[in-house]
Coordinates of C-alpha atoms in Angstrom, one line a residue:
Chain A
M221 CA -21.9 -112.0 -36.1
P222 CA -18.1 -111.9 -35.6
P223 CA -17.1 -109.4 -32.9
V224 CA -14.9 -107.5 -35.3
A225 CA -18.0 -106.5 -37.4
L226 CA -19.3 -104.6 -34.4
L227 CA -16.1 -102.5 -34.1
P228 CA -17.3 -99.5 -36.1
A229 CA -20.5 -99.3 -34.0
L230 CA -18.4 -99.5 -30.9
L231 CA -16.1 -96.8 -32.0
L232 CA -19.1 -94.6 -32.8
I233 CA -20.5 -95.1 -29.3
L234 CA -17.2 -94.3 -27.7
L235 CA -16.8 -91.2 -29.9
L236 CA -20.3 -90.0 -28.9
A237 CA -19.7 -90.7 -25.2
S238 CA -16.5 -88.6 -25.3
A239 CA -18.0 -85.9 -27.4
W240 CA -21.0 -85.5 -25.2
S241 CA -18.9 -84.6 -22.2
P242 CA -20.5 -82.4 -19.5
A243 CA -18.3 -79.4 -20.6
R244 CA -19.4 -79.7 -24.2
L245 CA -23.0 -80.1 -23.1
G246 CA -22.6 -77.0 -20.9
R247 CA -21.3 -75.0 -23.8
A248 CA -24.1 -76.3 -26.0
A249 CA -26.6 -75.2 -23.3
M250 CA -25.0 -71.8 -23.0
E251 CA -25.3 -71.3 -26.8
L252 CA -28.9 -72.3 -26.7
H253 CA -29.5 -70.0 -23.8
A254 CA -27.8 -67.2 -25.7
R255 CA -30.4 -67.6 -28.5
L256 CA -33.4 -67.1 -26.2
P257 CA -34.9 -63.6 -26.7
G258 CA -34.7 -61.2 -23.8
I259 CA -32.0 -63.2 -22.0
H260 CA -29.0 -63.0 -24.2
E261 CA -28.8 -60.5 -27.0
V262 CA -27.2 -61.6 -30.2
E263 CA -26.5 -58.3 -31.9
K264 CA -27.9 -58.1 -35.3
P265 CA -28.2 -55.3 -37.9
R266 CA -30.8 -52.8 -36.9
P267 CA -32.6 -50.1 -38.9
K268 CA -31.1 -46.7 -38.6
P269 CA -33.2 -44.0 -37.1
K270 CA -34.1 -41.2 -39.6
P271 CA -34.7 -37.5 -39.0
G272 CA -38.3 -36.8 -38.2
D273 CA -39.1 -40.3 -37.0
Q274 CA -42.0 -40.4 -34.6
V275 CA -41.2 -42.1 -31.3
D276 CA -43.1 -45.3 -30.4
A277 CA -42.6 -44.8 -26.7
T278 CA -41.1 -42.4 -24.2
I279 CA -39.5 -43.7 -21.0
S280 CA -37.2 -42.5 -18.3
L281 CA -34.1 -44.3 -17.1
L282 CA -35.7 -44.4 -13.7
Q283 CA -38.3 -46.8 -15.1
L284 CA -35.7 -49.1 -16.5
R285 CA -33.6 -48.9 -13.3
D286 CA -36.7 -49.9 -11.3
A287 CA -37.5 -53.0 -13.5
P288 CA -36.5 -56.3 -11.9
Y289 CA -33.3 -57.7 -13.3
R290 CA -31.5 -60.9 -12.5
R291 CA -28.7 -62.3 -14.6
G292 CA -29.9 -64.9 -17.0
Q293 CA -33.6 -64.3 -16.2
P294 CA -36.1 -63.0 -18.7
L295 CA -36.6 -59.2 -18.6
A296 CA -40.0 -57.6 -17.9
Q297 CA -42.5 -58.0 -20.8
W298 CA -43.0 -54.2 -21.1
I299 CA -39.2 -53.9 -21.8
L300 CA -39.2 -56.8 -24.3
D301 CA -42.1 -55.0 -26.1
L302 CA -39.8 -52.1 -26.8
E303 CA -37.4 -54.2 -28.7
G304 CA -36.7 -52.7 -32.1
K305 CA -39.0 -49.7 -31.4
Y306 CA -38.0 -46.0 -31.9
V307 CA -37.9 -44.8 -28.3
A308 CA -37.2 -41.6 -26.5
I309 CA -35.4 -42.1 -23.2
E310 CA -34.7 -39.4 -20.6
G311 CA -31.5 -39.5 -18.5
Y312 CA -28.0 -38.1 -18.1
M313 CA -24.7 -38.7 -19.8
A314 CA -22.4 -40.5 -17.4
L315 CA -19.9 -38.2 -15.8
G316 CA -16.4 -38.5 -17.3
T317 CA -17.7 -39.4 -20.8
L318 CA -14.9 -38.4 -23.2
E319 CA -15.4 -36.4 -26.4
G320 CA -15.3 -38.0 -29.8
L321 CA -16.6 -41.5 -28.9
S322 CA -19.1 -43.5 -30.8
E323 CA -20.9 -44.7 -27.7
F324 CA -21.6 -43.6 -24.2
E325 CA -23.4 -44.6 -21.0
F326 CA -26.8 -43.0 -20.4
V327 CA -27.6 -43.1 -16.7
P328 CA -30.5 -42.3 -14.4
E329 CA -28.5 -40.0 -12.1
E330 CA -25.8 -37.5 -12.8
C331 CA -23.6 -39.0 -10.1
E332 CA -23.5 -42.7 -10.0
C333 CA -20.8 -42.1 -7.5
G334 CA -18.9 -45.3 -6.9
G335 CA -20.0 -47.7 -9.6
S336 CA -22.8 -48.6 -12.0
K337 CA -25.1 -51.6 -12.0
V338 CA -25.3 -52.9 -15.5
N339 CA -29.1 -52.7 -15.5
H340 CA -29.0 -49.0 -14.4
L341 CA -27.8 -47.7 -17.7
V342 CA -28.5 -47.6 -21.4
M343 CA -25.5 -48.0 -23.7
V344 CA -26.0 -45.5 -26.5
S345 CA -24.3 -45.9 -29.8
L346 CA -24.1 -43.0 -32.2
T347 CA -24.3 -43.8 -35.9
D348 CA -23.7 -40.3 -37.5
S349 CA -21.7 -38.4 -35.0
T350 CA -19.6 -38.7 -31.8
T351 CA -19.9 -37.7 -28.2
R352 CA -19.5 -34.3 -26.6
F353 CA -20.1 -34.0 -22.9
R354 CA -23.4 -32.7 -21.9
A355 CA -24.4 -31.9 -18.3
G356 CA -28.0 -32.1 -17.1
R357 CA -31.0 -34.2 -18.1
F358 CA -31.9 -34.7 -21.7
Y359 CA -33.7 -37.1 -24.1
M360 CA -32.0 -39.5 -26.5
R361 CA -34.0 -41.0 -29.4
G362 CA -33.2 -44.2 -31.2
I363 CA -33.8 -47.8 -31.8
F364 CA -34.0 -49.7 -28.5
S365 CA -32.8 -53.2 -27.8
A366 CA -32.7 -55.2 -24.6
G367 CA -31.0 -58.4 -23.5
E368 CA -27.6 -59.3 -21.9
L369 CA -24.6 -58.5 -24.0
E370 CA -21.5 -60.2 -22.7
E371 CA -17.8 -59.8 -23.0
D372 CA -15.4 -62.3 -21.4
D373 CA -18.4 -63.7 -19.5
F374 CA -19.2 -60.3 -17.9
V375 CA -22.4 -58.6 -18.8
T376 CA -21.5 -55.2 -20.4
S377 CA -25.0 -54.0 -21.2
V378 CA -28.6 -55.0 -20.8
Y379 CA -30.3 -52.0 -22.5
R380 CA -29.0 -50.4 -25.7
L381 CA -30.1 -47.5 -27.9
R382 CA -28.9 -46.9 -31.5
S383 CA -29.1 -43.2 -32.2
R384 CA -28.1 -40.9 -35.0
A385 CA -26.6 -38.2 -32.9
M386 CA -26.9 -36.4 -29.6
P387 CA -29.6 -33.7 -29.4
D388 CA -28.5 -30.1 -30.0
Chain B
M1278 CA -29.1 -79.0 -15.3
S1279 CA -25.5 -80.0 -14.9
A1280 CA -26.5 -83.1 -12.9
T1281 CA -28.6 -84.3 -15.8
Y1282 CA -25.8 -83.9 -18.2
R1283 CA -23.4 -85.7 -15.8
T1284 CA -25.9 -88.6 -15.6
L1285 CA -26.2 -88.7 -19.3
Y1286 CA -22.4 -88.8 -19.6
L1287 CA -22.1 -91.6 -17.1
L1288 CA -24.8 -93.6 -18.8
A1289 CA -23.1 -93.2 -22.1
S1290 CA -19.8 -94.2 -20.7
F1291 CA -21.4 -97.2 -19.0
A1292 CA -23.0 -98.2 -22.2
A1293 CA -19.7 -98.0 -24.0
A1294 CA -18.0 -100.1 -21.3
S1295 CA -20.8 -102.7 -21.5
A1296 CA -20.5 -102.8 -25.2
V1297 CA -16.7 -103.5 -24.8
F1298 CA -17.6 -106.3 -22.5
A1299 CA -20.3 -107.7 -24.7
V1300 CA -18.2 -108.0 -27.7
S1301 CA -14.9 -108.8 -26.1
P1302 CA -13.6 -112.3 -25.5
V1303 CA -11.4 -111.1 -22.6
G1304 CA -13.9 -112.1 -19.9
V1305 CA -14.8 -111.3 -16.4
E1306 CA -11.6 -109.7 -15.3
S1307 CA -12.0 -107.0 -17.9
T1308 CA -15.6 -106.5 -16.9
T1309 CA -14.5 -105.8 -13.4
R1310 CA -11.8 -103.4 -14.5
A1311 CA -14.3 -101.6 -16.8
S1312 CA -16.9 -101.3 -14.0
T1313 CA -14.2 -100.1 -11.6
A1314 CA -13.2 -97.5 -14.2
V1315 CA -16.7 -96.2 -14.4
R1316 CA -17.0 -96.1 -10.6
Q1317 CA -13.8 -94.2 -10.3
T1318 CA -14.9 -91.7 -13.0
A1319 CA -18.0 -91.0 -10.9
Q1320 CA -16.1 -90.7 -7.7
T1321 CA -13.6 -88.3 -9.2
A1322 CA -16.4 -86.2 -10.6
Q1323 CA -18.1 -86.2 -7.2
T1324 CA -14.9 -85.2 -5.4
A1325 CA -14.3 -82.5 -7.8
Q1326 CA -17.9 -81.2 -7.3
D1327 CA -17.5 -81.2 -3.5
K1328 CA -14.2 -79.4 -3.4
P1329 CA -13.7 -77.5 -6.7
A1330 CA -10.1 -76.5 -7.2
I1331 CA -9.5 -72.8 -7.2
D1332 CA -8.2 -71.6 -10.5
L1333 CA -5.6 -69.1 -9.4
S1334 CA -5.3 -67.4 -12.8
K1335 CA -9.1 -66.8 -12.6
L1336 CA -8.7 -65.3 -9.1
E1337 CA -6.0 -62.9 -10.4
L1338 CA -8.2 -62.1 -13.4
Y1339 CA -11.2 -61.2 -11.3
L1340 CA -9.0 -59.1 -8.9
D1341 CA -7.7 -57.2 -11.9
K1342 CA -11.1 -56.7 -13.4
A1343 CA -12.6 -55.7 -10.1
Q1344 CA -10.0 -52.9 -9.8
H1345 CA -9.3 -51.9 -13.4
G1346 CA -12.4 -53.0 -15.4
S1347 CA -15.1 -50.7 -16.6
A1348 CA -17.6 -49.3 -14.0
V1349 CA -20.1 -52.1 -14.8
I1350 CA -17.6 -55.0 -14.8
R1351 CA -15.9 -54.1 -11.5
P1352 CA -18.8 -55.1 -9.2
Q1353 CA -19.4 -58.3 -11.2
A1354 CA -15.8 -59.4 -11.0
A1355 CA -15.6 -58.6 -7.3
A1356 CA -18.7 -60.8 -6.7
R1357 CA -17.1 -63.7 -8.4
L1358 CA -14.3 -63.8 -5.8
V1359 CA -16.7 -64.6 -3.0
P1360 CA -17.4 -68.3 -4.0
M1361 CA -13.6 -68.8 -4.3
G1362 CA -13.5 -68.7 -0.5
G1363 CA -10.2 -68.9 1.5
P1364 CA -7.7 -68.3 -1.3
A1365 CA -9.5 -65.2 -2.4
A1366 CA -9.8 -64.0 1.2
E1367 CA -6.1 -64.4 1.6
R1368 CA -5.3 -62.4 -1.5
L1369 CA -7.7 -59.7 -0.5
F1370 CA -6.2 -59.5 3.0
E1371 CA -2.8 -59.0 1.4
L1372 CA -4.2 -56.2 -0.8
C1373 CA -5.8 -54.5 2.2
G1374 CA -2.3 -53.7 3.4
A1375 CA -1.6 -52.3 6.8
D1376 CA -3.8 -49.2 6.8
P1377 CA -6.9 -47.7 5.2
A1378 CA -4.8 -45.8 2.8
A1379 CA -3.6 -49.0 1.3
M1380 CA -7.1 -50.5 1.3
A1381 CA -8.3 -47.4 -0.5
E1382 CA -6.3 -48.4 -3.5
M1383 CA -8.4 -51.6 -3.9
G1384 CA -11.4 -49.6 -5.0
A1385 CA -15.0 -49.6 -3.9
S1386 CA -16.0 -52.8 -5.6
L1387 CA -13.5 -55.0 -3.8
V1388 CA -14.1 -53.3 -0.4
E1389 CA -17.8 -54.0 -0.9
V1390 CA -17.3 -57.8 -1.0
L1391 CA -14.9 -58.1 1.9
G1392 CA -17.6 -58.7 4.4
A1393 CA -19.0 -61.6 2.4
F1394 CA -16.0 -63.8 3.3
D1395 CA -17.0 -63.9 7.0
D1396 CA -13.3 -63.6 7.8
P1397 CA -12.6 -61.7 11.1
R1398 CA -9.4 -60.2 9.7
L1399 CA -11.2 -58.7 6.7
R1400 CA -14.0 -57.4 9.0
E1401 CA -11.5 -55.7 11.2
R1402 CA -10.0 -54.0 8.1
L1403 CA -13.4 -52.8 7.1
W1404 CA -14.0 -51.3 10.6
Q1405 CA -10.6 -49.6 10.4
G1406 CA -11.6 -48.1 7.1
I1407 CA -14.9 -46.8 8.6
A1408 CA -13.0 -45.3 11.5
D1409 CA -10.8 -43.2 9.2
P1410 CA -12.7 -40.1 7.9
D1411 CA -10.4 -39.9 5.0
F1412 CA -11.0 -43.4 3.8
P1413 CA -13.0 -42.8 0.6
W1414 CA -15.0 -46.1 0.6
R1415 CA -16.7 -45.8 4.0
P1416 CA -20.2 -46.3 2.5
A1417 CA -19.0 -49.5 0.7
A1418 CA -17.3 -50.7 3.9
A1419 CA -20.4 -50.1 5.9
R1420 CA -22.7 -51.8 3.4
S1421 CA -20.3 -54.8 3.3
L1422 CA -20.5 -55.2 7.0
A1423 CA -24.2 -54.6 7.2
Q1424 CA -25.2 -57.0 4.5
N1425 CA -23.0 -59.8 5.9
L1426 CA -23.4 -59.7 9.7
L1427 CA -20.8 -61.4 11.8
Q1428 CA -21.4 -65.2 12.0
R1429 CA -18.0 -66.5 13.0
A1430 CA -16.0 -66.0 16.2
P1431 CA -12.8 -63.9 16.0
T1432 CA -10.5 -67.0 16.5
S1433 CA -11.0 -70.6 15.7
D1434 CA -10.8 -71.7 19.3
A1435 CA -13.3 -69.1 20.5
G1436 CA -16.5 -70.3 22.1
S1437 CA -20.1 -69.1 21.6
D1438 CA -19.6 -66.5 24.4
Q1439 CA -16.9 -64.9 22.4
L1440 CA -18.9 -64.9 19.2
A1441 CA -21.8 -63.2 21.1
A1442 CA -19.3 -60.7 22.6
A1443 CA -18.0 -59.9 19.1
Q1444 CA -21.5 -59.5 17.7
A1445 CA -22.4 -57.2 20.6
D1446 CA -19.3 -55.1 19.9
E1447 CA -20.3 -54.8 16.2
A1448 CA -23.8 -53.8 17.2
R1449 CA -22.3 -51.1 19.4
R1450 CA -20.3 -49.8 16.5
F1451 CA -23.3 -49.8 14.2
R1452 CA -25.2 -47.8 16.8
A1453 CA -22.5 -45.2 16.7
L1454 CA -22.7 -45.0 12.9
L1455 CA -26.3 -43.9 13.1
E1456 CA -24.9 -40.4 13.7
D1457 CA -22.3 -40.6 10.9
P1458 CA -21.8 -37.5 8.7
I1459 CA -22.1 -39.6 5.5
A1460 CA -25.8 -40.6 4.7
P1461 CA -25.0 -44.0 2.9
V1462 CA -23.1 -45.0 6.1
R1463 CA -26.1 -44.1 8.2
V1464 CA -28.4 -46.1 5.9
A1465 CA -26.1 -49.2 6.3
A1466 CA -26.1 -48.8 10.1
V1467 CA -29.9 -48.7 10.2
Q1468 CA -30.2 -51.8 8.0
A1469 CA -27.6 -53.7 10.0
L1470 CA -29.4 -53.0 13.3
E1471 CA -32.7 -53.9 11.8
K1472 CA -31.3 -57.3 10.7
R1473 CA -29.3 -57.9 13.9
F1474 CA -32.2 -57.1 16.3
P1475 CA -35.6 -58.5 15.3
E1476 CA -36.8 -57.3 18.7
P1477 CA -35.0 -54.1 19.6
D1478 CA -34.7 -52.5 23.0
M1479 CA -36.3 -49.1 23.7
G1480 CA -33.0 -47.3 23.1
L1481 CA -32.6 -48.7 19.6
R1482 CA -36.2 -47.9 18.8
A1483 CA -35.7 -44.3 19.9
A1484 CA -32.5 -44.0 17.9
A1485 CA -34.3 -45.3 14.8
R1486 CA -37.3 -42.9 15.3
A1487 CA -34.8 -40.1 15.5
R1488 CA -33.6 -41.0 12.0
L1489 CA -37.1 -40.4 10.7
A1490 CA -36.1 -36.7 10.9
D1491 CA -32.7 -37.3 9.1
T1492 CA -31.7 -34.8 6.5
S1493 CA -31.3 -37.6 3.9
D1494 CA -34.5 -39.2 2.5
F1495 CA -32.5 -42.5 2.0
V1496 CA -31.9 -42.7 5.8
R1497 CA -35.5 -41.7 6.7
R1498 CA -36.7 -44.5 4.3
A1499 CA -34.4 -47.1 5.9
A1500 CA -35.5 -46.1 9.4
A1501 CA -39.2 -46.2 8.4
V1502 CA -38.8 -49.8 6.9
A1503 CA -37.0 -50.9 10.1
L1504 CA -39.6 -49.4 12.4
V1505 CA -42.5 -51.0 10.4
G1506 CA -40.7 -54.3 10.8
W1507 CA -40.4 -53.7 14.5
G1508 CA -44.2 -53.3 14.8
E1509 CA -44.5 -49.5 14.3
P1510 CA -46.8 -49.2 11.3
E1511 CA -47.1 -45.4 11.7
A1512 CA -43.7 -45.2 10.0
L1513 CA -45.4 -46.2 6.8
L1514 CA -46.6 -42.5 6.6
W1515 CA -43.1 -41.4 5.8
L1516 CA -43.0 -43.7 2.8
V1517 CA -46.4 -42.6 1.5
E1518 CA -45.4 -39.0 1.9
D1519 CA -42.5 -39.6 -0.5
L1520 CA -45.1 -40.6 -3.2
R1521 CA -46.4 -37.0 -2.9
R1522 CA -43.0 -35.5 -3.8
S1523 CA -42.4 -33.7 -7.1
D1524 CA -39.4 -31.7 -6.1
T1525 CA -36.3 -31.3 -8.2
F1526 CA -32.9 -29.8 -7.5
F1527 CA -32.3 -28.1 -10.9
E1528 CA -31.8 -31.0 -13.2
R1529 CA -31.9 -33.6 -10.5
W1530 CA -35.0 -35.9 -10.2
S1531 CA -35.0 -35.8 -6.4
G1532 CA -38.7 -36.2 -5.8
K1533 CA -39.3 -38.8 -8.5
N1534 CA -36.4 -40.8 -7.3
A1535 CA -37.7 -40.8 -3.8
A1536 CA -41.1 -41.9 -5.1
Y1537 CA -39.6 -44.9 -6.9
E1538 CA -37.7 -46.0 -3.8
S1539 CA -40.7 -45.6 -1.5
R1540 CA -43.1 -47.3 -3.9
R1541 CA -40.8 -50.3 -3.9
A1542 CA -40.6 -50.3 -0.1
L1543 CA -44.4 -50.0 0.2
Q1544 CA -45.0 -52.8 -2.3
A1545 CA -42.9 -55.1 -0.1
L1546 CA -44.5 -54.0 3.2
L1547 CA -48.1 -53.7 2.1
G1548 CA -48.2 -56.0 -0.9
D1549 CA -49.9 -53.3 -3.1
T1550 CA -49.4 -49.7 -4.2
F1551 CA -52.8 -49.5 -5.9
G1552 CA -51.5 -48.5 -9.3
Y1553 CA -49.4 -45.5 -8.1
D1554 CA -47.0 -44.4 -10.9
P1555 CA -43.9 -42.4 -10.1
E1556 CA -43.6 -41.3 -13.7
V1557 CA -46.7 -39.1 -13.5
P1558 CA -47.3 -36.2 -11.0
P1559 CA -48.9 -37.0 -7.6
S1560 CA -51.7 -34.7 -8.7
D1561 CA -52.6 -37.0 -11.7
A1562 CA -56.0 -38.6 -11.2
T1563 CA -54.6 -42.1 -11.1
N1564 CA -52.1 -41.2 -8.4
V1565 CA -54.7 -39.2 -6.4
A1566 CA -56.8 -42.4 -6.3
A1567 CA -53.8 -44.6 -5.5
L1568 CA -52.7 -42.3 -2.7
A1569 CA -56.2 -42.3 -1.2
Q1570 CA -56.2 -46.1 -1.1
L1571 CA -52.7 -46.1 0.3
D1572 CA -53.7 -43.7 3.0
A1573 CA -56.6 -45.9 4.0
A1574 CA -54.5 -49.0 4.0
V1575 CA -51.9 -47.3 6.3
R1576 CA -54.5 -45.9 8.6
A1577 CA -56.0 -49.4 8.9
R1578 CA -52.6 -50.7 9.8
I1579 CA -52.0 -48.0 12.4
G1580 CA -55.4 -48.7 14.0
E1581 CA -55.6 -47.2 17.5
R1582 CA -52.0 -46.2 17.7
A1583 CA -51.1 -42.5 17.8
V1584 CA -50.6 -40.9 14.4
P1585 CA -47.3 -38.9 14.4
V1586 CA -46.7 -35.5 12.8
L1587 CA -44.1 -35.6 10.1
P1588 CA -41.2 -33.3 10.6
N1589 CA -40.7 -30.5 8.0
V1590 CA -37.7 -32.2 6.5
A1591 CA -39.9 -35.2 5.5
R1592 CA -42.8 -33.3 4.1
A1593 CA -43.5 -33.4 0.4
S1594 CA -42.8 -30.3 -1.7
G1595 CA -42.6 -29.4 -5.4
P1596 CA -40.0 -27.8 -7.7
E1597 CA -38.5 -24.4 -6.8
P1598 CA -39.2 -22.3 -10.0
D1599 CA -37.4 -19.3 -8.6
A1600 CA -34.0 -21.0 -8.0
V1601 CA -31.5 -19.5 -10.4
L1602 CA -28.1 -20.5 -8.9
G1603 CA -27.2 -23.8 -7.4
L1604 CA -24.3 -25.6 -5.8
E1605 CA -24.0 -29.3 -5.3
L1606 CA -21.1 -30.6 -3.3
I1607 CA -20.9 -34.4 -3.1
S1608 CA -17.8 -35.6 -1.3
C1609 CA -17.2 -39.3 -0.6
R1610 CA -15.3 -38.2 2.6
R1611 CA -17.2 -35.1 3.7
G1612 CA -20.8 -35.7 2.8
E1613 CA -23.3 -33.9 0.5
H1614 CA -24.6 -30.4 0.3
Y1615 CA -27.3 -29.0 -1.9
I1616 CA -27.6 -25.2 -1.8
A1617 CA -29.7 -22.9 -4.1
W1618 CA -30.3 -19.2 -4.3
T1619 CA -33.6 -17.9 -5.6
S1620 CA -34.3 -14.8 -7.6
D1621 CA -36.1 -13.3 -4.6
D1622 CA -33.1 -13.7 -2.3
Q1623 CA -33.9 -16.9 -0.5
L1624 CA -31.3 -19.5 0.4
L1625 CA -32.6 -23.1 0.0
V1626 CA -30.6 -25.8 1.7
G1627 CA -31.2 -29.5 1.1
I1628 CA -33.2 -31.7 -1.2
G1629 CA -37.0 -32.3 -1.0
N1630 CA -38.5 -29.7 1.4
P1631 CA -35.4 -27.5 1.9
A1632 CA -34.5 -25.3 4.8
R1633 CA -35.1 -21.6 3.9
V1634 CA -33.2 -18.5 4.9
E1635 CA -33.9 -14.9 3.9
L1636 CA -30.9 -13.3 2.4
P1637 CA -30.1 -9.5 2.2
E1638 CA -31.8 -8.0 -0.8
G1639 CA -29.7 -8.1 -3.9
T1640 CA -27.6 -11.1 -2.8
T1641 CA -28.7 -13.5 -5.5
A1642 CA -28.4 -10.9 -8.3
R1643 CA -24.8 -10.1 -7.2
L1644 CA -23.7 -13.7 -6.9
L1645 CA -25.4 -14.6 -10.2
G1646 CA -23.7 -11.7 -12.1
F1647 CA -20.3 -12.8 -10.7
A1648 CA -20.9 -16.4 -11.6
K1649 CA -21.9 -15.6 -15.2
E1650 CA -18.8 -13.5 -15.7
Q1651 CA -16.6 -16.3 -14.4
V1652 CA -18.1 -19.2 -16.3
A1653 CA -17.9 -17.2 -19.5
Q1654 CA -14.2 -17.9 -19.3
L1655 CA -14.6 -21.7 -19.4
D1656 CA -14.2 -23.5 -22.6
R1657 CA -16.1 -26.7 -21.5
P1658 CA -18.6 -27.8 -18.9
Y1659 CA -16.7 -30.8 -17.4
F1660 CA -13.4 -31.2 -15.7
G1661 CA -11.8 -34.3 -14.2
L1662 CA -12.5 -38.0 -14.0
P1663 CA -15.6 -39.9 -13.0
G1664 CA -15.7 -40.8 -9.3
C1665 CA -17.3 -40.3 -6.0
D1666 CA -16.3 -36.6 -5.5
V1667 CA -18.5 -34.2 -7.5
E1668 CA -19.1 -30.5 -7.6
M1669 CA -21.8 -29.0 -9.8
L1670 CA -22.5 -25.3 -10.4
R1671 CA -26.0 -24.6 -11.8
I1672 CA -26.9 -21.4 -13.4
V1673 CA -30.3 -20.4 -14.9
S1674 CA -29.5 -17.6 -17.2
E1675 CA -33.0 -16.4 -18.1
P1676 CA -36.3 -16.9 -16.4
G1677 CA -37.9 -20.2 -17.5
A1678 CA -34.7 -21.5 -19.1
R1679 CA -33.2 -24.8 -18.1
A1680 CA -30.1 -24.7 -15.9
Q1681 CA -26.7 -24.9 -17.4
S1682 CA -24.2 -27.0 -15.4
W1683 CA -20.5 -27.0 -14.8
V1684 CA -19.1 -30.1 -13.3
V1685 CA -15.8 -31.1 -11.5
S1686 CA -15.4 -34.7 -10.4
K1687 CA -12.7 -37.1 -9.4
N1688 CA -12.1 -40.5 -7.8
Q1689 CA -10.3 -41.1 -4.5
A1690 CA -7.0 -39.7 -5.6
R1691 CA -6.2 -36.0 -5.3
I1692 CA -5.8 -34.3 -8.6
E1693 CA -3.7 -31.1 -8.7
G1694 CA -5.2 -28.2 -10.7
L1695 CA -8.5 -30.1 -11.1
R1696 CA -10.8 -27.1 -10.7
P1697 CA -10.3 -24.2 -13.1
E1698 CA -9.6 -20.9 -11.4
A1699 CA -12.7 -19.2 -12.7
L1700 CA -14.9 -22.0 -11.2
G1701 CA -12.9 -21.9 -8.0
A1702 CA -13.6 -18.2 -7.7
V1703 CA -17.4 -18.8 -8.0
L1704 CA -17.4 -21.5 -5.4
R1705 CA -15.4 -19.5 -2.9
E1706 CA -17.7 -16.5 -3.4
L1707 CA -20.9 -18.6 -3.0
I1708 CA -19.6 -20.3 0.1
A1709 CA -18.4 -17.1 1.6
S1710 CA -21.9 -15.6 1.2
L1711 CA -23.5 -18.3 3.3
P1712 CA -24.8 -16.9 6.6
E1713 CA -23.2 -18.0 9.8
G1714 CA -24.9 -18.7 13.1
L1715 CA -27.7 -20.7 11.6
G1716 CA -28.8 -24.2 12.6
A1717 CA -30.9 -23.9 15.7
S1718 CA -34.0 -24.5 13.7
D1719 CA -32.8 -27.1 11.2
P1720 CA -29.7 -29.4 11.2
R1721 CA -29.1 -28.7 7.5
L1722 CA -28.1 -25.2 8.4
A1723 CA -25.7 -26.1 11.2
N1724 CA -22.2 -25.0 10.4
L1725 CA -23.2 -24.8 6.8
R1726 CA -20.5 -22.5 5.7
D1727 CA -17.7 -24.5 7.3
A1728 CA -19.1 -27.8 6.2
A1729 CA -19.5 -26.7 2.6
R1730 CA -16.0 -25.3 2.6
E1731 CA -14.6 -28.6 3.9
A1732 CA -16.4 -30.5 1.2
M1733 CA -15.2 -28.2 -1.5
I1734 CA -11.6 -28.5 -0.4
A1735 CA -11.9 -32.3 -0.2
I1736 CA -13.1 -32.5 -3.8
G1737 CA -11.2 -29.9 -5.8
G1738 CA -8.9 -28.2 -3.3
R1739 CA -9.1 -24.6 -2.1

């Protein structure tokens, strides 16, 4: 076979070798990693909680805070089991939450005093209303989801709750 | 994982180079060049792996995020500076400035990672911060030093004697911090000494035992863990006692929080907590059974050693249903105070099992009436910015109702006019009513009025 006939195959091999660089492979691995449930959360449309819904589970933020968490590692099974469930969570609105926002940090202590660990809070998003500051402990009800959500390679939330509104 | 990918990449490149040789008429010289090219690629990759170049733009990005990012991003960004090593340490040293006031501007997240660089200059800056009572990040500085004990001599030409002398000097400083007015600083000091001295002398043991009567349950817990590690299993009793707590300070989960912390410590020390669940009361049948098993396990560990009597401050208690007025002062510079007034005129000081003082009849009713009048003038319950300085006024308006709260908070910087006048009037009245000359029986009562006033001024001014 004349050498020139092998040129397309050769070009293909070279193309594959350059395309499969470590950086590209790394990115591909990250994308795959992002699809694993309970490790990286790919936000998807979730059902909206309705008035009168019965909760599937009631938990406190101290329980979530106490659960082991390491970046990139699977979460505890009992937390993964709450995925998509209608859950009541007891905690505090983070100090300094502004009025009129569509989301807020729900924390296990009134004073986080100096910084928050990302696995110590639930990011609550409100679908039908906005925030008003509320002191003291209270329950939030909504659809729970768990998994690392990232922005610029920083984890911004591990636990989330989609709620209609804050309780009266 | 990355090594696998690198191997795959090299194999693919090698296959490509071989293919070039196989089909090329150029000959041996080209083969040698191709092989050399592959070798050089591998060597370059290896060198890059050994000494990764620091991306200065990333360094600046992380510094920015660690200071100005959201509360959850700041500690993550600060932690990413540590693997950057020398260049990051240099920039942080620049940011530290000449005095603690400049270092305060860095924020707590950056201060908390300074010790991880094992750079004597940064360590000295941390100690300077701790020595300044007005430095707002003393807990972060103490944790940074405690979690990263000194490993490197102060100068590059120093010998092992000088390293030992520097370590002894740090140990002496940590010993002094066992008496610090800020509880998280005392916790860090206990943990540093536990790590530094696997076999402590009698003096250090005695100092740690004294901390078992600390006014903070976090300090008592750290001391108990250290003492168990030093062969004093009777300190486990302090941890088990926390599992019997169900106290609250108005809306604060003080007892449950302590139970979670101590359950985690017991799990690590005993390997089992027998199904104890902090989410249900200690009187629940599951927890009663778990506590019985824990008691037996601890008694077996103690064996023939003397069983100590727990001090009042460490004993479990329940909620205080008669508390109707409360004041929490949490100052990052002047410590924490938890004070409550009951409807039957008792003053309660502290969290958990509080110190109790009988007040003149009618004191609570008078203070409560005044507080209600004043807060009626407020249009909202929260004033300020999130941060480490917090004041909370609690009022239970009717028997059995939940407490209403009014909150003032701020970060390290002073804010003029932070506290509304009506709230200021309540705080001044409450603090002025605190009895003087207390404290002989309980350290929580010592200089209570002055200490509370100092904390109030440090947070929201006079």
